[in-house]
XYZ file of C-alpha atoms in Angstrom:
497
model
C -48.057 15.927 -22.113
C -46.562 16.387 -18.412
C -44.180 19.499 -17.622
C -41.393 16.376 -17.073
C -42.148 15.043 -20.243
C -42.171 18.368 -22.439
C -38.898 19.398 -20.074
C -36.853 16.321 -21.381
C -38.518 16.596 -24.829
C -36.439 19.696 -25.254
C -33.084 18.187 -23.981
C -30.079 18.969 -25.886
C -27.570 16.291 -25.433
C -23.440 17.410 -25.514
C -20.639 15.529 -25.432
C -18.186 17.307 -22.850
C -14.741 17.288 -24.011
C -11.743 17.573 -21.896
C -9.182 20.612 -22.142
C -7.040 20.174 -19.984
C -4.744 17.076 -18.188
C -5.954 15.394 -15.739
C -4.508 15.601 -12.183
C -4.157 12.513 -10.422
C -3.739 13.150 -6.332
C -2.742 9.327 -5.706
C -3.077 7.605 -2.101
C -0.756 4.862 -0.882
C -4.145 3.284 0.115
C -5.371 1.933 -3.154
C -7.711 5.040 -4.321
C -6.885 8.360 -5.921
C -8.715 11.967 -6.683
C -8.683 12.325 -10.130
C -9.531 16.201 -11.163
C -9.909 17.772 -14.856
C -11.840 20.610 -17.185
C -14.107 19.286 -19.361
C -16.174 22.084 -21.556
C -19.916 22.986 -20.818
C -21.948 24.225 -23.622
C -25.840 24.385 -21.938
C -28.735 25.334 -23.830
C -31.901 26.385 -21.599
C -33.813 23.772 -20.564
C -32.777 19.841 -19.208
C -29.127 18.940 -21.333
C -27.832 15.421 -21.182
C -24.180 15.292 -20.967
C -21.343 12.866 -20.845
C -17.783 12.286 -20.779
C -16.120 9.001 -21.020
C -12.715 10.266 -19.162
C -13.147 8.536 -15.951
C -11.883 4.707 -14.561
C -13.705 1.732 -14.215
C -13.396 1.783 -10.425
C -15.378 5.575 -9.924
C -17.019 5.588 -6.929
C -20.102 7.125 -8.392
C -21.526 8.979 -5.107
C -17.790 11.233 -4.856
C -18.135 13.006 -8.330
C -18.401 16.456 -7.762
C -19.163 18.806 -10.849
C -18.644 22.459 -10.205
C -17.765 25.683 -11.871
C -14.150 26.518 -12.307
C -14.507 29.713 -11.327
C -16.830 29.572 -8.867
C -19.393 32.187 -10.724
C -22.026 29.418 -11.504
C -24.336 26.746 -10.001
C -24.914 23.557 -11.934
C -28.320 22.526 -10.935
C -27.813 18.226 -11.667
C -31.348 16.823 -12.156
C -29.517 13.082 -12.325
C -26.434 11.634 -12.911
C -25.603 7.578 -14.202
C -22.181 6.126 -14.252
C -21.906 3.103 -16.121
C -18.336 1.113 -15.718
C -18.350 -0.628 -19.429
C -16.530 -3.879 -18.862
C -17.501 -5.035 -22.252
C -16.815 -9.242 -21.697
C -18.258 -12.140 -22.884
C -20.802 -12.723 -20.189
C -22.464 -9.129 -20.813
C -22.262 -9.510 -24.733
C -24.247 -13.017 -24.446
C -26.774 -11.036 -22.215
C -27.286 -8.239 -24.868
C -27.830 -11.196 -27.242
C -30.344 -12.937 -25.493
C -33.145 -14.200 -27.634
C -30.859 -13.764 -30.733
C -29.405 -16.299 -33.057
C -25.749 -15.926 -33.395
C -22.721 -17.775 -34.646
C -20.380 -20.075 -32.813
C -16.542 -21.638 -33.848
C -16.287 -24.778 -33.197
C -12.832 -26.997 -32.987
C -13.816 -30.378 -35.593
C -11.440 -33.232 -36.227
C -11.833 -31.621 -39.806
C -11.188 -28.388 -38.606
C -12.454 -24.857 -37.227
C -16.214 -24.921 -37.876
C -19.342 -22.270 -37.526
C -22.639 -23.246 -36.399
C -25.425 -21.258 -35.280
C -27.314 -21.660 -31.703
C -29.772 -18.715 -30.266
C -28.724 -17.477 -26.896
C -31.752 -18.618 -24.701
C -30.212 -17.616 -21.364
C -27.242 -16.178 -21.342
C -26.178 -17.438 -17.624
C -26.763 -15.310 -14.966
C -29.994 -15.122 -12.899
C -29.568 -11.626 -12.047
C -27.290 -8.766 -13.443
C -23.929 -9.166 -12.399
C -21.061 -6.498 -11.912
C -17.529 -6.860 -12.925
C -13.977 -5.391 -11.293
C -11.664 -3.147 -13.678
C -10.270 -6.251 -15.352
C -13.494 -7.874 -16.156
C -13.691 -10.299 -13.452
C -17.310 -11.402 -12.227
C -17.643 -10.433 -9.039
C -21.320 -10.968 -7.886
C -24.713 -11.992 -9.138
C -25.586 -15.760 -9.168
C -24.558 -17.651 -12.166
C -25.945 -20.375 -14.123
C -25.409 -22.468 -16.956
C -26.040 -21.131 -20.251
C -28.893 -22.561 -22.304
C -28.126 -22.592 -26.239
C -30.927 -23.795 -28.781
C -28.568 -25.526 -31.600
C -30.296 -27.369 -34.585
C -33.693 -27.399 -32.455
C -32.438 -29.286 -29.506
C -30.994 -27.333 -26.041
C -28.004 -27.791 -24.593
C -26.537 -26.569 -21.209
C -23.232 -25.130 -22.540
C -21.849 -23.154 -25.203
C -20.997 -24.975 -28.357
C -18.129 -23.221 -28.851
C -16.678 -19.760 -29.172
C -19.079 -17.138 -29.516
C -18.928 -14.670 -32.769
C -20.903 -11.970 -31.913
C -21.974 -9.115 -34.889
C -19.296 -6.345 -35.541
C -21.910 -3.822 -34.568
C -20.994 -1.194 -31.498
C -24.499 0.289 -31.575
C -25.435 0.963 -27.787
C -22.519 -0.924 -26.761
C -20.519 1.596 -24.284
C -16.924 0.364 -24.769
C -15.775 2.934 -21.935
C -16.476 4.196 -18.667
C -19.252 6.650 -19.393
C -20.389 9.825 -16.404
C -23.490 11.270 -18.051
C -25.483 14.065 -16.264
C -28.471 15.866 -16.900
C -28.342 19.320 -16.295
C -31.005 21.852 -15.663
C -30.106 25.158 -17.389
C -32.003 28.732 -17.226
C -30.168 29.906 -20.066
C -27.767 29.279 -22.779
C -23.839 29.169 -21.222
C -20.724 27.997 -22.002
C -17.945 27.572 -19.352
C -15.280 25.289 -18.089
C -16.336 23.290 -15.138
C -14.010 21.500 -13.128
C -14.795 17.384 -12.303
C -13.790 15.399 -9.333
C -13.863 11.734 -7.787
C -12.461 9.077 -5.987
C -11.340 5.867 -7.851
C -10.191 2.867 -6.699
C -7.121 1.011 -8.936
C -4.703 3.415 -8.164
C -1.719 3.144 -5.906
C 1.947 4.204 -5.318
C 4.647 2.590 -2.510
C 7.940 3.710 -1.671
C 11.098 1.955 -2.376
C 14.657 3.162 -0.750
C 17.772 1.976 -1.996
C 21.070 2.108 0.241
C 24.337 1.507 -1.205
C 27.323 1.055 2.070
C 30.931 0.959 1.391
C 33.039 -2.224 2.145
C 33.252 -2.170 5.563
C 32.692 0.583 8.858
C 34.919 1.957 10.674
C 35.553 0.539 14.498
C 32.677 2.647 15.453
C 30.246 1.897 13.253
C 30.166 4.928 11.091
C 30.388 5.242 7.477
C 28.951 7.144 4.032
C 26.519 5.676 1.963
C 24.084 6.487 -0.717
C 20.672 7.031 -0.508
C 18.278 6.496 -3.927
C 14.884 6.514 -3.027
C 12.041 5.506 -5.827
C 8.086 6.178 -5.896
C 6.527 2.923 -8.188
C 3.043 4.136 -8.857
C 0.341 1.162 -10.125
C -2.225 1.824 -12.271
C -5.258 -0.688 -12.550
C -7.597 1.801 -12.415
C -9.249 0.362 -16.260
C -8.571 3.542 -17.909
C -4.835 4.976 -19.985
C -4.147 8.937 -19.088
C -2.157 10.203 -21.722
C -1.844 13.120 -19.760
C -1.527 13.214 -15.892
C -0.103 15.708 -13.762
C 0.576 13.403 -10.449
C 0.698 14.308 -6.925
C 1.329 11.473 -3.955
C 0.003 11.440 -0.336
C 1.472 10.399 2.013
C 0.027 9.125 5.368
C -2.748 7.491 7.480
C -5.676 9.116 5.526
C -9.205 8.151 7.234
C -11.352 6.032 3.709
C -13.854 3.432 4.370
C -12.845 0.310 2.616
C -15.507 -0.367 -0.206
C -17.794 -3.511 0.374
C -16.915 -5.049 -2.517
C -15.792 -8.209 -1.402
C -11.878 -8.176 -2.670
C -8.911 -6.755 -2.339
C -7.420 -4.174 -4.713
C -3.887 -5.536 -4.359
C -4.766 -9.040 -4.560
C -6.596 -7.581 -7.861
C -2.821 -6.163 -8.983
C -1.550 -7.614 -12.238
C 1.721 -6.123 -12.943
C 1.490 -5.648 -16.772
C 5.316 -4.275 -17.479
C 7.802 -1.666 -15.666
C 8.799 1.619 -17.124
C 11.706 3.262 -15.424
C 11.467 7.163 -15.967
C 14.949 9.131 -16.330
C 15.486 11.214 -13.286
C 16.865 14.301 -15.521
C 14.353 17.462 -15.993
C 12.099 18.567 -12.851
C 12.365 17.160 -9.557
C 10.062 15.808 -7.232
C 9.321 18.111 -4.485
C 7.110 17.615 -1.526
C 5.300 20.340 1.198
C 3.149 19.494 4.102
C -0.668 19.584 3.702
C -2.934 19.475 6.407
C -1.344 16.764 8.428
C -0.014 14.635 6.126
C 2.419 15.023 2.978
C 2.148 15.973 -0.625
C 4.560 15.391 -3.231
C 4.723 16.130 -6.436
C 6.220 14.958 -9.754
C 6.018 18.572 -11.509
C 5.865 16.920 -15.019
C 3.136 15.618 -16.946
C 2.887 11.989 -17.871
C 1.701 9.409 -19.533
C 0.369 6.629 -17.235
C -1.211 3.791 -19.257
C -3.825 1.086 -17.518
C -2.151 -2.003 -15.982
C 1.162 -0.109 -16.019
C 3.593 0.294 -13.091
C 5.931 3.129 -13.373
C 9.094 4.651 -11.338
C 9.979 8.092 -10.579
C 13.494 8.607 -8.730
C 12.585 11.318 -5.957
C 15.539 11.219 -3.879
C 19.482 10.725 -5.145
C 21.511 11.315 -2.099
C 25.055 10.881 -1.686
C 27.554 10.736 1.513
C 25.172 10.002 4.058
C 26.159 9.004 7.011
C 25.040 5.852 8.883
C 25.972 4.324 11.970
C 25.621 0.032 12.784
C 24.179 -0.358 15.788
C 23.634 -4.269 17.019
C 20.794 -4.996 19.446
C 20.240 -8.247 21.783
C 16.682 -8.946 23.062
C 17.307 -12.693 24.445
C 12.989 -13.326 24.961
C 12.446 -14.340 21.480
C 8.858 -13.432 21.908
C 6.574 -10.599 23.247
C 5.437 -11.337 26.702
C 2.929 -9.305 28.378
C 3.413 -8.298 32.239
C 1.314 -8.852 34.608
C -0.724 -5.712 35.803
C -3.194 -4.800 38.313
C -0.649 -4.790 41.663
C 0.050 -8.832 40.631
C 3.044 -10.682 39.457
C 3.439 -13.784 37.813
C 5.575 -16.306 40.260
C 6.345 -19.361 38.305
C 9.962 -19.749 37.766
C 10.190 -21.048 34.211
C 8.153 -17.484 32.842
C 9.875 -16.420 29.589
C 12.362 -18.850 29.720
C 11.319 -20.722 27.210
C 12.554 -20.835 23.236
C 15.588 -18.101 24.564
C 17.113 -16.105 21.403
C 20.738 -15.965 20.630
C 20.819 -13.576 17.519
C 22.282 -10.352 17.263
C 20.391 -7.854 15.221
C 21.853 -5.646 13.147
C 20.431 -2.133 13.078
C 21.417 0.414 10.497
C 20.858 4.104 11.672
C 20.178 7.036 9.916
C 19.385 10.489 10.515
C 16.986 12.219 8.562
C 17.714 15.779 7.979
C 19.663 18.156 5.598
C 23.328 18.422 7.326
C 22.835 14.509 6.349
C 21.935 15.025 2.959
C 18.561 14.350 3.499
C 15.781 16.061 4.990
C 12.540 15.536 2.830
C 9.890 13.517 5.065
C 10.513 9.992 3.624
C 6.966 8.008 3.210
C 6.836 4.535 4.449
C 8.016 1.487 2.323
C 11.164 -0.721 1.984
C 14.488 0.066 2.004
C 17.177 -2.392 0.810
C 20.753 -2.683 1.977
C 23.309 -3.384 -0.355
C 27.199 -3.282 -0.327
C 30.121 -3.298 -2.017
C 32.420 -6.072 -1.323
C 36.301 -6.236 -1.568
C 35.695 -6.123 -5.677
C 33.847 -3.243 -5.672
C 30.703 -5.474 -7.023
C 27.628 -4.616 -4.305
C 25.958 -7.541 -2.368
C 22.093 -7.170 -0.792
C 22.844 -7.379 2.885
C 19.383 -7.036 4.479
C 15.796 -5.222 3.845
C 13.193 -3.435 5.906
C 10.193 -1.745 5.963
C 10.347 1.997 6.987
C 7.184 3.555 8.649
C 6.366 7.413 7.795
C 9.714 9.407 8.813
C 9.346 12.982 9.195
C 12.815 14.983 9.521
C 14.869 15.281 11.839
C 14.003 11.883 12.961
C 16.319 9.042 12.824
C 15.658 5.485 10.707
C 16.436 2.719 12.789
C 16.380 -0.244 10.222
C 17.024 -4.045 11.255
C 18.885 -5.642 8.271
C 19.170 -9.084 9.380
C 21.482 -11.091 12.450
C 25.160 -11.076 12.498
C 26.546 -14.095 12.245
C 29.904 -13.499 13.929
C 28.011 -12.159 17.372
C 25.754 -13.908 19.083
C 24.079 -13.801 22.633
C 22.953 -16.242 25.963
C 20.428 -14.997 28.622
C 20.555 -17.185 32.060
C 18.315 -16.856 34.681
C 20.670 -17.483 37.968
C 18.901 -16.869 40.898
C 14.491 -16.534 42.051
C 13.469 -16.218 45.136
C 9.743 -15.622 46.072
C 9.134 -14.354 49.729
C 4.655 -15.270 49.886
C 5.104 -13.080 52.986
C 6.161 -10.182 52.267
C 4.920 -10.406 48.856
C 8.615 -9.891 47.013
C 10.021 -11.699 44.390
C 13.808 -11.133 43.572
C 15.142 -12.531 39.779
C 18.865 -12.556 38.888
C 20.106 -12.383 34.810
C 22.938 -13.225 32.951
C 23.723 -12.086 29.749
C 27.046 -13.021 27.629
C 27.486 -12.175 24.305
C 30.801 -13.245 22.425
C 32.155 -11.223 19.636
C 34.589 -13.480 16.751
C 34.839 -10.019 14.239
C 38.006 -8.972 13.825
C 36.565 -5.296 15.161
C 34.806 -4.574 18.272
C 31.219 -3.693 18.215
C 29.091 -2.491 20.969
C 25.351 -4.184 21.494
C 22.349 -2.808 22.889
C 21.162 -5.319 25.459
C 17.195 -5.044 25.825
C 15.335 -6.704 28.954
C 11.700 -6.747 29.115
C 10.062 -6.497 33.385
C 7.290 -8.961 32.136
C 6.330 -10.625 35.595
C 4.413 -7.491 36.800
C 4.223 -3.745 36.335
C 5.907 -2.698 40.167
C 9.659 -3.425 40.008
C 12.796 -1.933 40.614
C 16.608 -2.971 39.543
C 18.273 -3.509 43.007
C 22.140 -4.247 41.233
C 23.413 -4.475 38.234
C 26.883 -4.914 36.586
C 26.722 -1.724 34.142
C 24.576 1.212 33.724
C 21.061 1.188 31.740
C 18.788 3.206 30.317
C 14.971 2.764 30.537
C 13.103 2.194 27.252
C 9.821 2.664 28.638
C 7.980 1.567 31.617
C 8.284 -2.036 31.282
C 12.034 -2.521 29.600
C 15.793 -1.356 30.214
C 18.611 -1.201 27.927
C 22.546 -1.779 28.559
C 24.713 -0.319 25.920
C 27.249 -3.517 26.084
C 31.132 -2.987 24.508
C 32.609 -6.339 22.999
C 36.015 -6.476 22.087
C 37.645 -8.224 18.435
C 37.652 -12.108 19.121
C 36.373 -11.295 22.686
C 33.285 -11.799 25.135
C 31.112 -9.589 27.885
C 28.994 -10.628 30.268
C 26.340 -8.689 32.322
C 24.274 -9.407 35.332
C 21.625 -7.408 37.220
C 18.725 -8.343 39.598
C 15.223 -7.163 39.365
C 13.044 -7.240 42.292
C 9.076 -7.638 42.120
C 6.506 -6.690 44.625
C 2.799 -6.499 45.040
């Protein structure tokens, strides 16, 4: 007998057992960490363990199995990861060559006849996502032997034998593990699964109506919904959430986890007892639920993080009259044909909501990105959705600048008036209009934004109010419009190159 042989002879095989919650880090990318104990008890020699507490959606190269405390190294000789979507396809395999029953729908009724599996139809082993879908290998029709003739389809439902023998009805990790000597000790494991997701939701509740200058107090409610379709329940989890742009390769797997996402029910968690707290870590953000839960699979849960009251926002309206993004012309050229950007002009007003995001506003907390809502409360109190947005990464101190949709009481014209192109001198001269009418009963002051798109040298030689420069390629007038009232704008930009 070979040293190998004689090694694996001796094998002691252990179930490890888990002591200890698992802690979910969670990614708003579709993948998580998942960490927890589970208890070593090694005998000398090559010991085969496993431990069924991991997801259907492991990626099988990122476990790491280490000492807690850092004291010991765990020599792994090998380590096998099978995912365990126990379906129908994988139970006709395992029969193949067998005889087994099948129910059959009669005119007289439900029926059992017996047919022997002769292929169970797939040419080559196939692999399954976390909710038992096939996902690759190429399939073929079945072949069923049924009162000695063949046919190419089942005959009807299969019954296959109550039996679980070498069926594994979870996700299984199993190791071998090379020991010198007899130990027992808590080692920690870690991986990366797929399945596992969170977004942020933000809800803003507005009074009636602003003030003349825009300002008011709102409420801020801000959720975290975290999805779990990871194939496996965690009766315990202790739950962190990152938040940011973290660097993962997308798994070749040919499909999308959120296209995967099948929303199985909603559990709204009271927001008494700890709160969510967050701290920076490395250069994104952590936040944490400080509570353990129960997250079952195909569950989506809430956890209220922020409940924020009298903050203030500002309305802001803005006026871009392109409709479209056009990009300049660079490299010491400009475009000369008149009718440039003319075309398809807009006339709607956008309404922005602002708000700033620090503590003396009643925030302060680096808000992840996701949607916020607008509602408010109309003249009976009862509160209306006025507008959504999404919200990208916000750290504090920075101010949100949502759009919530176009007012329909301002509105906005853009008229070229003048060109002139001198071939000579290599100058081209462009005059604007801009009106904008205002039928609110309260005056409102619009941001007008105007995009140099016919070339990258330029210069504003007049204008009929001051502006501010957005960047190198747009300006901005901050525009006043009185109640029932109008205000137009003009300026000239010249071009040369």
């Amino acid at each position: 007998m070979s040293l190998v042989s004689a090694v694996f002879v001796t094998a002691v095989f252990v179930h490890a057992q888990e002591s200890q919650p698992v802690a979910l880090t969670i990614y708003n990318q579709s993948f998580a960490v998942a960490r927890t104990t589970i208890d070593l008890d090694l005998h000398p020699g090559v010991n085969e363990i496993t431990t069924d507490r991991v997801t259907s959606m492991l990626e099988p190269d990122s476990v790491v199995l280490r000492d807690s405390s850092g004291k010991r190294t765990i020599h792994v000789v090998e380590q096998n990861y099978d995912a365990a979507v126990v379906n129908q396809e994988w139970l006709l395999q395992k029969y193949e060559g067998k005889t087994i029953d099948f129910q059959v729908n009669t005119p007289q009724g439900l029926q059992t006849v017996q047919g022997k599996i002769i292929r169970a139809g797939f040419n080559r082993q196939p692999t399954y996502t976390f909710d038992g879908q096939y996902q690759n290998g190429q399939q073929a029709q079945p072949l069923i032997e049924v009162n000695g003739k063949m046919q190419f389809q089942l005959p009807g439902l299969p019954q296959f034998p109550s039996a679980t023998d070498g069926l594994l009805l979870k996700p299984t990790l199993r190791w071998q593990i090379d020991s010198d000597a007899a130990a027992h000790f808590s080692a920690e494991l870690a991986y990366i699964t797929g399945g596992l997701d969170w977004d942020a939701t933000y809800n803003v509740v507005a009074p009636q109506s602003s003030d003349v200058t825009g300002n008011e107090e709102a409420d801020v409610h801000g959720w975290v919904t975290i999805h779990n379709q990871s194939g496996t329940e965690f009766p315990q989890a202790r739950i962190k959430l990152m938040a940011g742009d973290v660097a993962k390769i997308a798994p070749q797997t040919g499909h999308n986890f959120a296209q995967l996402r099948m929303i199985a029910g909603a559990e709204a968690v009271s927001v008494g007892g700890p709160q969510v707290t967050q701290k920076a870590f490395d250069d994104f953000h952590l936040y944490d639920l400080n509570r353990t839960v129960a997250l079952r699979d195909g569950e989506t849960k809430q956890v209220q993080f922020i409940d924020a009251t009298n903050v203030s926002m500002r309305r802001t309206y803005a006026y871009d009259g392109l409709n479209a993004q056009i990009q300049p012309i660079f490299g010491g050229n400009v475009n000369q044909n008149r009718g440039y950007g003319l075309d398809n002009e807009n006339t709607k007003v956008l309404i922005v909501e602002e708000i700033k995001n620090s503590e003396a506003n009643h925030l302060g907390m680096p808000l992840p990105a996701g949607r916020l809502r607008l509602y408010r409360r109309d003249a009976d109190g009862q509160m209306e959705f006025v507008g959504e947005s999404a919200i990208n990464h916000t750290p504090t101190e920075e101010t949100l600048k949502v759009p919530t949709g176009s007012a329909f009481d301002v509105k906005g014209s853009r008229h070229q008036t003048e060109f002139h192109v001198d071939y000579n001198r290599r100058e081209l001269d462009e005059n604007f209009e801009i009106k904008l009418t205002n039928q609110k009963q309260q005056p409102v002051t619009v941001k007008v934004i105007e995009h140099m798109y016919r070339g990258d040298n330029w210069e504003i030689t007049s204008k009929s109010a001051d502006f501010a420069k957005r960047d190198s390629q747009a300006i901005e007038f901050s525009v006043p419009v009185a109640a029932k009232g109008e205000a137009t704008i003009t300026y000239t930009v010249h071009y040369s190159w």
